[in-house]
């Protein structure tokens, strides 16, 4: 197809060492979430938990799922998924939080 | 419309090459993009559940905390590690396929399978515990939902109401237990938490089971040396699916197990 | 066009290359799968039409004297479910889209032919559930399945029906997925985005909705089935659930779904108008992007179905405002079509008649959508016949007309034969008249306050109801006629030749019917779509 | 009498005229665009009918035109939006002096209760010239209160109160429809709205046999159900003192504040522990399954009828911390006992 698409796909791939590093970060992220939940932070508890979860998810998407190394279309697809999810959640909540 | 004609430039005849594609490159790109679009639908499917969860969690916060605290966080924590591990082995399997290392690929796939099965095993243990505790929503399965100490409902956290009645120390402060009426009300409402607990982990587990089935098929093909640097799209696409299921769990763990785990005695 | 008579059928094409029932049931050819879908949804259309006829029969008299009220409730539910999920949603995409999208982008097939076949089987499985529910007496939830009525109160096979729709939803997801990937990855050399036919753009936009919206319907139905099956309160207030949440989740899919039901039709109209005006389309980019805009904006207006359902005043206002945003791209399309006719060379072939019908009726239907999106006004007309009239104008007057127009337009391509022109024109005319007589009175009924889903009604509404029922009987004739003459033409129709309309577009460059792999060699595209004009004189088309 | 084929329902409320004006405006717009488009199609079809020797003239488009036909509809629709939103806003906010009527919907009938205690089934009597606020609740599924002559419609939910209001202008009898599909006899869930002059209305009220006003029935219930044991004015009360509660904002234990409206009071009775008033213990037992929707309506009417005793500081109707934690269990035991006694003496309403 168009040159732009085929360009990046093959060129670089992450190495096992990088995978190992990601694994280590993910494991420590999990531990961190757990400890964060045992800390009284009020409203920040869920925020911290979700921030860590999002970071972990992003790492998985970027490295394990190779999005970092793939074409724009894939990136747009991923972003669209989260964008639509955001529409669903935020507009539903817009009703519940203003009733 | 005037059209020039070219002859189809089929680059080599790989056995996996499907007629509708011009070449393997196009086939690979189409399959991988197809997988991503499929994952898009998955995001929205889980998204519906997350939305409903979010709304009820805001509305019945106490009940969600009570329900969440009654499930065993160790199992959930361990399972998170197991699943992350399986994601890692899966990524390695794709890497091995890409590098054409057949034996490594097979080993990593087997490891992924073992970890995935372990995850489901733990899940089964957890479900069993919930069953014994009468925490399965509705009045159809087992003895029916009962979080206020029903007969024959055993398990440490089975009686959520009683749990709530105990006075406790929260971050150093003495906090009175909930009066019976309040405790019972919250315990009853925690059924809604368990609805989401089972719906979300259940849908996730269904994905795992389907995933393991596909994995077995991939493993077979890997064993028969069907994948190599030239063609490993199925491994790669399955990897995407598997990582997605992992990501869902990354969210489920804090949302279901860790709503509020501030220690108390 | 008279040259068509001399042409002969190609020796080998997708219809005669393989024979036997197996060659159909195991086919991976997108064209054959389109035919399978055509047969299936035609069945459901007439079934739904049968229910509609019974509804109109009951409503002839104010007293509910023909059927029991439960029976009537089942009738409109089965009518709505059949028509929406088993006819209109798959209509243009799964039949015409399936047949044409690969050819139009210059591919040999869709990206995933097996998934395409699978989608048809899934559809059949869903249909089997729906028909089972029907055999067990049918369900009476209304096509909207509102809780807690559907989950806790009715004693009909709601679960079976819910599962049927759930399954059929996946068929739609797979069709959408296939289209998206095909459009992105399978375009012939030179087929840039700016050269894609507008029909492809429209189906692409509809596919986005299928892929992003349908899963939410799936999970909503799963929750509904769980609630009903296990007596757990998710939407049922008895356990603290919120029935309005069901509505949010249902409409998050079902509003965008109405654009699944119109976008592909709009694509058909763009093809027909250009061909029979022999003109390039006016404002290509604007029509193309308005499809995408409709698909995207369509996702942020869903609560306009819930203005009086107990949502907050604030969010009602937000959703109303956004509903107007989604109306603008539709307006853009309408004006561009009209402008395309300007200084064209217009002929009145049947597809063009349907296109005229579409533009007029869709305009009325769409503009009455503005009434419904208007907060203070919707309070009065919500859940009245005004809504019924609105959506039949857009769905029957719009999409069904477009579907029929498209079916006639591409019939020569699909079957290799031409339908009888006289009968076709007559049917189009009858449909137009019957349609307006059926549904125009319903606007007035609605404003007068006649609620929908009423089995009996106060006497003062009778005159308008009789008019409507009379119209429906005319409409029925208009729909049965094509069934007859299209079947007839399969055997006796004139042989069409590759391009009976002298139309532009890759689909007209192959033989009719096309060969199994569409093109002997993949074409290289060197020009935009609708390039009517430059070679017009030379080709001797008048 | 009505003409044979009317186009509008009777205009019998103050809002009806406004809604109709907006409707007519929209009809005109629709007529304009439909005729314009219909006429253009016909005109182009005839004028540019295919003729040998006159090929089509190719035009690609015009950005200017696109801008025009994007912005004109946009402008028109914004006018519609603002106009309609203004009417809606007005509809959503009952005037403070509105007379209150409670409506309960159930499969398949309507029940209304007037402040004076008059009850009616499938009919609703209202006076002209006075805003009437109808507070609605359903006992089972979702219904919808629809009076075409007033141009009002509101879904009736099973889990919380919804409201609608109108001011009738013209005596007469009008349709009341249930316009949310609610099962078998949805189309039979209809009734009459009888609009009367204020004098006739007073006479009607007087003739109706009421067992006492809503508030007074509510007061009786308040005593019977034992609410008064906790909700008292004296300093030893275990629950907050209720006079003056309605419409005030209440501070909760988690520092949120909520306005005490009908839904809040309803929730306080059915799910007392959902929102705990700051300074109190969550000891109030639930009355779910004990009080029916009709009773709730009366209780709420009673609580609303209590005048504010004095303009005390917000929420400080009794001083907080009246009960020591150690007392809680005892109180609860006592409460449960009392409730059981009561349940034994009087068969309560059906469990849902
Ligand atoms: C094909 C299906 C389809 C389509 C395309 C539409 C299009 C639109 N619909 Fe419709 N609708 C339905 C199918 C559809 N609808 C169905 C099935 C229901 C009922 C469901 C149920 O309850 O059972 C419904 C119900 C419905 C409601 C809820 C009513 C109620 O229950 O109270 C509303 C409210 O806002 C609405 C609005 C709109 C709007 C604003 C558009 C717009 O997209 C229309 C845009 C088009 C135009 C505006 C016309 C062209 C423009 C011009 C000619 C230029 C002039 C334009 C301006 C001045 C702006 N629709
Ligand atoms: C694609 C969508 C679609 C289509 C095409 C139609 C087509 C028609 N519809 Fe329907 N309709 C809906 C979608 C659709 N409808 C929906 C979603 C609802 C809401 C349901 C709900 O409230 O839940 C509804 C509701 C609805 C009502 C309101 C019922 C009520 O609220 O009480 C009415 C009433 O007049 C009606 C009439 C008609 C008529 C006369 C046609 C005509 O156009 C039909 C004409 C076709 C025929 C007449 C077929 C001809 C064939 C035969 C008669 C013979 C059959 C024989 C064989 C099987 C061989 N429809
Ligand atoms: Cu009650 Cu319809
Ligand atoms: Cu809509």
Coordinates of C-alpha atoms in Angstrom, one line a residue, chain C residues 62-504:
Chain C
X62 CA -60.3 3.0 18.1
X63 CA -61.3 0.0 20.2
X64 CA -58.7 -2.6 20.5
X65 CA -61.0 -5.2 19.0
X66 CA -58.9 -7.2 16.6
X67 CA -56.1 -8.5 18.9
X68 CA -55.6 -8.9 22.6
X69 CA -53.5 -6.1 24.0
X70 CA -50.6 -8.5 24.6
X71 CA -50.8 -9.6 21.0
X72 CA -50.6 -6.1 19.8
X73 CA -47.6 -5.4 22.1
X74 CA -45.9 -8.4 20.6
X75 CA -46.7 -7.2 17.1
X76 CA -45.0 -3.8 17.4
X77 CA -42.1 -5.3 19.2
X78 CA -41.5 -8.0 16.6
X79 CA -42.1 -5.4 13.9
X80 CA -39.5 -3.1 15.3
X81 CA -36.9 -5.8 16.2
X82 CA -37.2 -7.5 12.8
X83 CA -37.1 -4.3 10.8
X84 CA -34.2 -2.7 12.7
X85 CA -31.9 -5.5 13.7
X86 CA -32.6 -8.1 11.0
X87 CA -33.5 -5.9 8.1
X88 CA -32.4 -2.3 8.0
X89 CA -29.0 -2.5 9.8
X90 CA -27.7 -5.2 7.5
X91 CA -29.6 -3.9 4.4
X92 CA -27.3 -1.7 2.4
X93 CA -24.0 -2.6 4.1
X94 CA -24.4 -6.4 4.2
X95 CA -26.0 -6.7 0.7
X96 CA -24.9 -3.8 -1.5
X97 CA -21.8 -3.0 0.6
X98 CA -20.7 -6.5 0.7
X99 CA -21.1 -6.8 -3.1
X100 CA -19.6 -3.5 -4.0
X101 CA -17.1 -2.3 -1.5
X102 CA -14.3 -4.7 -2.7
X103 CA -15.0 -4.1 -6.3
X104 CA -15.2 -0.3 -5.9
X105 CA -11.8 -0.2 -4.2
X106 CA -10.4 -2.6 -6.8
X107 CA -9.8 -5.6 -4.6
X108 CA -10.5 -9.3 -5.3
X109 CA -12.4 -9.7 -2.1
X110 CA -12.9 -8.3 1.3
X111 CA -9.8 -8.5 3.5
X112 CA -11.2 -11.4 5.5
X113 CA -13.5 -13.6 3.4
X114 CA -13.9 -16.3 6.0
X115 CA -14.9 -13.8 8.6
X116 CA -17.4 -12.4 6.1
X117 CA -19.0 -15.8 5.7
X118 CA -18.8 -16.3 9.5
X119 CA -20.7 -13.1 9.9
X120 CA -23.6 -14.4 7.8
X121 CA -23.7 -17.6 9.9
X122 CA -23.7 -15.6 13.1
X123 CA -26.5 -13.5 11.6
X124 CA -28.4 -16.7 10.9
X125 CA -27.8 -17.9 14.4
X126 CA -29.1 -14.7 15.8
X127 CA -32.1 -14.9 13.5
X128 CA -32.7 -18.4 14.6
X129 CA -33.0 -17.2 18.2
X130 CA -35.3 -14.4 17.2
X131 CA -37.5 -16.7 15.3
X132 CA -37.5 -19.1 18.2
X133 CA -38.7 -16.3 20.5
X134 CA -41.3 -15.7 17.9
X135 CA -42.5 -19.3 17.9
X136 CA -42.7 -19.2 21.6
X137 CA -45.2 -16.4 21.2
X138 CA -43.0 -13.5 20.6
X139 CA -41.8 -10.8 23.1
X140 CA -43.6 -7.7 24.1
X141 CA -40.9 -5.4 25.3
X142 CA -40.8 -2.9 22.5
X143 CA -37.7 -2.8 20.5
X144 CA -36.1 -0.7 23.2
X145 CA -36.2 -3.3 25.9
X146 CA -36.6 -0.7 28.7
X147 CA -36.0 -2.0 32.2
X148 CA -37.4 -2.9 34.7
X149 CA -40.3 -3.9 32.5
X150 CA -38.2 -6.2 30.3
X151 CA -36.1 -7.6 33.1
X152 CA -38.6 -8.2 35.8
X153 CA -42.2 -8.0 34.7
X154 CA -42.9 -9.6 31.4
X155 CA -43.4 -13.3 31.0
X156 CA -42.3 -13.7 27.4
X157 CA -39.1 -15.2 26.1
X158 CA -37.1 -12.0 26.5
X159 CA -33.8 -13.8 27.1
X160 CA -34.1 -15.7 23.9
X161 CA -34.8 -12.5 22.0
X162 CA -32.0 -10.6 23.8
X163 CA -29.5 -13.3 23.0
X164 CA -30.7 -13.3 19.3
X165 CA -30.0 -9.6 19.0
X166 CA -26.7 -9.9 20.8
X167 CA -25.6 -12.6 18.4
X168 CA -26.8 -10.7 15.3
X169 CA -24.9 -7.7 16.7
X170 CA -21.6 -9.6 16.2
X171 CA -22.5 -10.2 12.5
X172 CA -22.7 -6.4 12.2
X173 CA -19.4 -6.0 14.0
X174 CA -17.6 -8.4 11.7
X175 CA -19.0 -6.7 8.6
X176 CA -17.9 -3.4 9.9
X177 CA -14.4 -4.7 10.7
X178 CA -14.1 -6.2 7.3
X179 CA -15.0 -3.0 5.6
X180 CA -12.7 -0.9 7.6
X181 CA -9.7 -3.1 7.0
X182 CA -10.6 -3.5 3.3
X183 CA -10.8 0.3 2.8
X184 CA -7.5 0.9 4.6
X185 CA -5.5 -2.0 3.3
X186 CA -6.9 -3.3 0.0
X187 CA -7.3 -0.3 -2.2
X188 CA -6.0 -0.9 -5.7
X189 CA -2.9 1.0 -6.8
X190 CA -3.8 4.6 -7.4
X191 CA -7.0 4.4 -5.5
X192 CA -6.3 7.2 -3.1
X193 CA -8.7 8.3 -0.4
X194 CA -9.7 11.2 -2.6
X195 CA -10.6 8.8 -5.3
X196 CA -12.8 6.6 -3.3
X197 CA -16.4 6.5 -4.4
X198 CA -18.7 8.2 -1.9
X199 CA -20.5 4.9 -1.4
X200 CA -17.3 3.5 0.1
X201 CA -16.9 6.6 2.3
X202 CA -20.4 6.2 3.6
X203 CA -20.0 2.5 4.3
X204 CA -16.7 3.2 6.0
X205 CA -18.3 5.7 8.3
X206 CA -21.2 3.3 9.1
X207 CA -18.6 0.6 9.8
X208 CA -16.9 2.9 12.4
X209 CA -20.3 3.0 14.2
X210 CA -20.8 -0.8 13.9
X211 CA -17.4 -1.4 15.4
X212 CA -17.5 1.2 18.1
X213 CA -21.1 1.1 19.1
X214 CA -22.3 -2.5 18.7
X215 CA -20.1 -3.9 21.5
X216 CA -21.9 -1.6 24.0
X217 CA -25.2 -2.9 22.9
X218 CA -23.8 -6.4 23.4
X219 CA -22.7 -5.8 27.0
X220 CA -26.0 -4.0 27.7
X221 CA -28.0 -7.0 26.5
X222 CA -25.7 -9.3 28.5
X223 CA -26.4 -7.3 31.6
X224 CA -30.1 -7.4 30.8
X225 CA -30.0 -11.2 30.3
X226 CA -28.1 -11.6 33.6
X227 CA -30.6 -9.5 35.5
X228 CA -33.5 -11.4 34.1
X229 CA -31.9 -14.8 34.3
X230 CA -30.4 -14.5 37.8
X231 CA -32.8 -12.0 39.4
X232 CA -30.0 -9.6 40.2
X233 CA -30.6 -5.9 40.3
X234 CA -28.5 -4.1 37.8
X235 CA -31.1 -1.9 36.3
X236 CA -33.9 -2.9 38.6
X237 CA -34.4 -0.4 41.4
X238 CA -35.3 -3.1 43.8
X239 CA -31.6 -3.7 44.4
X240 CA -30.6 -0.1 44.0
X241 CA -30.1 -0.4 40.3
X242 CA -31.0 2.5 38.1
X243 CA -33.4 1.9 35.2
X244 CA -32.2 5.1 33.5
X245 CA -28.7 3.6 33.2
X246 CA -30.1 1.0 30.9
X247 CA -31.5 3.7 28.7
X248 CA -28.1 5.5 28.6
X249 CA -26.3 2.3 27.6
X250 CA -29.0 1.2 25.1
X251 CA -29.1 4.6 23.3
X252 CA -25.3 4.9 23.3
X253 CA -25.6 2.2 20.7
X254 CA -29.0 2.7 19.3
X255 CA -28.7 6.4 18.4
X256 CA -25.5 5.9 16.4
X257 CA -27.3 2.8 15.0
X258 CA -29.8 5.1 13.3
X259 CA -26.8 6.4 11.4
X260 CA -25.8 2.9 10.5
X261 CA -29.2 2.9 9.0
X262 CA -28.9 6.0 7.0
X263 CA -25.2 6.6 6.0
X264 CA -24.9 3.7 3.6
X265 CA -28.2 4.9 2.0
X266 CA -26.7 8.3 1.6
X267 CA -23.8 6.6 -0.2
X268 CA -26.1 5.0 -2.6
X269 CA -27.8 8.3 -3.4
X270 CA -24.4 9.9 -4.2
X271 CA -23.7 7.2 -6.7
X272 CA -27.2 7.4 -8.3
X273 CA -27.4 11.2 -8.5
X274 CA -24.1 11.5 -10.2
X275 CA -24.7 8.8 -12.7
X276 CA -28.1 9.9 -13.8
X277 CA -27.1 13.6 -13.9
X278 CA -24.0 12.6 -15.7
X279 CA -22.0 14.9 -13.6
X280 CA -19.2 15.0 -11.2
X281 CA -20.4 15.2 -7.7
X282 CA -20.6 18.6 -6.2
X283 CA -18.3 19.1 -3.2
X284 CA -16.8 15.6 -3.1
X285 CA -14.7 16.4 0.0
X286 CA -17.6 17.8 1.9
X287 CA -19.9 14.9 1.3
X288 CA -17.1 12.5 2.2
X289 CA -16.2 14.2 5.4
X290 CA -19.8 14.8 6.4
X291 CA -20.2 11.1 6.5
X292 CA -17.4 10.9 9.0
X293 CA -18.7 13.8 10.9
X294 CA -22.1 12.2 11.2
X295 CA -20.5 9.0 12.5
X296 CA -18.5 10.8 15.1
X297 CA -21.1 13.3 16.3
X298 CA -23.7 10.6 16.2
X299 CA -22.0 9.2 19.3
X300 CA -22.5 12.2 21.5
X301 CA -26.3 12.8 21.2
X302 CA -27.8 9.7 22.5
X303 CA -29.7 11.1 25.5
X304 CA -32.0 13.1 23.2
X305 CA -34.1 10.0 23.5
X306 CA -34.3 10.6 27.2
X307 CA -35.3 14.2 27.7
X308 CA -38.2 13.4 29.9
X309 CA -36.7 10.1 31.3
X310 CA -35.4 11.9 34.4
X311 CA -32.0 13.0 33.3
X312 CA -30.6 16.3 34.6
X313 CA -31.7 19.5 33.0
X314 CA -28.1 20.3 32.4
X315 CA -27.3 17.2 30.5
X316 CA -30.5 17.4 28.5
X317 CA -29.3 20.8 27.3
X318 CA -25.9 19.4 26.3
X319 CA -27.4 16.6 24.4
X320 CA -29.9 18.8 22.7
X321 CA -27.2 21.2 21.5
X322 CA -25.1 18.3 20.2
X323 CA -28.1 16.9 18.4
X324 CA -28.2 20.0 16.3
X325 CA -24.5 19.6 15.5
X326 CA -25.2 16.3 14.0
X327 CA -27.9 17.7 11.7
X328 CA -25.6 20.0 9.9
X329 CA -23.5 17.4 8.0
X330 CA -26.8 15.9 6.8
X331 CA -27.9 19.3 5.5
X332 CA -24.5 19.6 3.7
X333 CA -25.2 16.4 1.9
X334 CA -28.6 17.3 0.8
X335 CA -27.5 20.6 -0.6
X336 CA -24.6 19.0 -2.4
X337 CA -26.8 16.5 -4.1
X338 CA -29.1 19.2 -5.3
X339 CA -26.2 21.1 -6.6
X340 CA -24.9 18.1 -8.4
X341 CA -28.1 18.0 -10.5
X342 CA -27.5 21.7 -11.5
X343 CA -26.7 21.9 -15.2
X344 CA -26.6 18.1 -15.4
X345 CA -28.1 15.9 -18.0
X346 CA -30.8 14.4 -15.9
X347 CA -32.7 11.2 -16.8
X348 CA -35.5 9.6 -14.9
X349 CA -34.5 6.0 -14.6
X350 CA -36.0 4.1 -11.7
X351 CA -33.0 4.5 -9.4
X352 CA -33.1 8.2 -9.9
X353 CA -36.8 8.3 -9.0
X354 CA -35.9 6.5 -5.8
X355 CA -33.1 9.0 -5.2
X356 CA -35.6 11.9 -5.6
X357 CA -37.9 10.2 -3.2
X358 CA -35.1 9.8 -0.8
X359 CA -34.0 13.4 -0.8
X360 CA -37.5 14.7 -0.3
X361 CA -38.5 12.3 2.4
X362 CA -35.2 12.3 4.2
X363 CA -35.4 16.1 4.3
X364 CA -38.8 16.0 5.9
X365 CA -37.8 13.2 8.3
X366 CA -34.6 14.9 9.2
X367 CA -36.2 18.2 9.8
X368 CA -38.8 16.7 12.0
X369 CA -35.8 15.3 13.9
X370 CA -35.1 18.9 14.8
X371 CA -38.5 19.1 16.4
X372 CA -37.6 16.2 18.6
X373 CA -34.2 17.5 19.5
X374 CA -35.9 20.8 20.6
X375 CA -36.2 20.3 24.3
X376 CA -39.4 22.2 25.1
X377 CA -41.1 20.7 22.1
X378 CA -39.9 17.1 22.6
X379 CA -41.6 17.1 26.0
X380 CA -44.9 17.2 24.2
X381 CA -44.2 14.9 21.2
X382 CA -41.9 12.4 22.9
X383 CA -43.3 8.9 22.6
X384 CA -46.2 10.0 20.4
X385 CA -46.9 9.2 16.8
X386 CA -44.8 12.2 15.9
X387 CA -41.7 10.1 16.7
X388 CA -43.2 7.2 14.8
X389 CA -43.7 9.4 11.8
X390 CA -40.2 10.9 12.1
X391 CA -38.4 7.7 12.1
X392 CA -40.5 6.1 9.4
X393 CA -39.7 9.1 7.2
X394 CA -36.0 8.7 7.7
X395 CA -35.9 4.9 7.8
X396 CA -38.6 3.9 5.2
X397 CA -38.7 7.1 3.2
X398 CA -34.9 7.4 3.5
X399 CA -33.1 4.2 3.9
X400 CA -35.6 1.8 2.3
X401 CA -35.9 4.1 -0.7
X402 CA -32.1 4.2 -1.0
X403 CA -31.9 0.5 -0.6
X404 CA -34.4 -0.1 -3.3
X405 CA -32.8 2.5 -5.5
X406 CA -29.5 0.9 -5.0
X407 CA -30.9 -2.5 -5.6
X408 CA -32.3 -1.4 -9.0
X409 CA -29.2 0.5 -9.9
X410 CA -26.9 -2.5 -9.3
X411 CA -29.3 -5.2 -10.2
X412 CA -27.8 -5.5 -13.7
X413 CA -24.4 -5.8 -12.1
X414 CA -25.5 -8.4 -9.5
X415 CA -27.6 -10.5 -11.8
X416 CA -26.5 -9.5 -15.3
X417 CA -30.1 -8.6 -16.2
X418 CA -32.3 -5.6 -16.4
X419 CA -35.5 -5.3 -14.5
X420 CA -38.7 -4.2 -16.4
X421 CA -38.5 -0.4 -16.4
X422 CA -42.2 0.3 -16.5
X423 CA -43.1 -1.8 -13.5
X424 CA -40.2 -0.5 -11.6
X425 CA -41.2 3.1 -12.2
X426 CA -44.8 2.3 -11.3
X427 CA -43.7 0.6 -8.0
X428 CA -41.5 3.6 -7.1
X429 CA -44.5 5.9 -7.7
X430 CA -46.9 3.7 -5.7
X431 CA -44.4 3.5 -2.9
X432 CA -44.0 7.2 -2.7
X433 CA -47.7 7.9 -2.6
X434 CA -48.5 5.1 -0.2
X435 CA -45.7 6.1 2.0
X436 CA -46.8 9.7 2.4
X437 CA -50.4 8.7 3.0
X438 CA -49.3 6.2 5.7
X439 CA -47.0 8.4 7.6
X440 CA -47.9 12.0 7.1
X441 CA -51.1 11.8 9.1
X442 CA -49.0 10.4 11.9
X443 CA -47.2 13.7 12.4
X444 CA -50.6 15.3 13.1
X445 CA -51.7 12.4 15.2
X446 CA -48.6 12.8 17.2
X447 CA -48.9 16.5 17.8
X448 CA -52.5 15.9 18.8
X449 CA -51.1 13.7 21.5
X450 CA -51.7 10.1 20.4
X451 CA -49.1 8.1 22.3
X452 CA -47.2 5.3 20.5
X453 CA -47.5 1.6 21.4
X454 CA -51.3 2.1 22.0
X455 CA -53.5 -0.8 21.2
X456 CA -56.6 1.3 21.5
X457 CA -57.1 5.0 21.3
X458 CA -59.6 7.8 21.8
X459 CA -62.2 8.1 19.1
X460 CA -61.2 11.5 17.9
X461 CA -58.0 10.0 16.4
X462 CA -59.8 7.6 14.2
X463 CA -59.9 9.6 10.9
X464 CA -56.2 10.1 10.7
X465 CA -55.6 6.5 11.7
X466 CA -57.8 5.2 8.9
X467 CA -55.9 7.4 6.4
X468 CA -52.7 5.9 7.7
X469 CA -53.9 2.4 7.4
X470 CA -55.2 3.0 3.9
X471 CA -51.8 4.4 3.0
X472 CA -50.2 1.3 4.4
X473 CA -52.2 -1.0 2.0
X474 CA -51.0 1.1 -0.9
X475 CA -47.4 1.0 0.4
X476 CA -47.6 -2.8 0.7
X477 CA -48.4 -3.0 -3.1
X478 CA -45.4 -0.8 -3.7
X479 CA -43.1 -3.2 -1.9
X480 CA -44.6 -6.4 -3.2
X481 CA -44.3 -5.3 -6.8
X482 CA -40.5 -5.2 -6.9
X483 CA -40.4 -8.6 -5.2
X484 CA -42.3 -10.0 -8.2
X485 CA -40.7 -8.2 -11.1
X486 CA -37.2 -8.6 -9.8
X487 CA -37.6 -12.3 -9.5
X488 CA -39.2 -12.3 -12.9
X489 CA -36.2 -10.4 -14.4
X490 CA -33.8 -13.1 -13.2
X491 CA -35.1 -15.2 -16.1
X492 CA -36.7 -12.9 -18.5
X493 CA -34.9 -9.6 -18.0
X494 CA -32.9 -8.1 -20.8
X495 CA -29.2 -8.9 -20.6
X496 CA -27.5 -6.0 -19.2
X497 CA -23.9 -6.0 -20.4
X498 CA -21.1 -4.7 -18.3
X499 CA -22.2 -1.1 -18.0
X500 CA -25.9 -0.5 -18.9
X501 CA -25.9 3.0 -17.4
X502 CA -22.6 4.1 -18.8
X503 CA -21.7 4.7 -15.3
X504 CA -18.3 5.5 -13.8

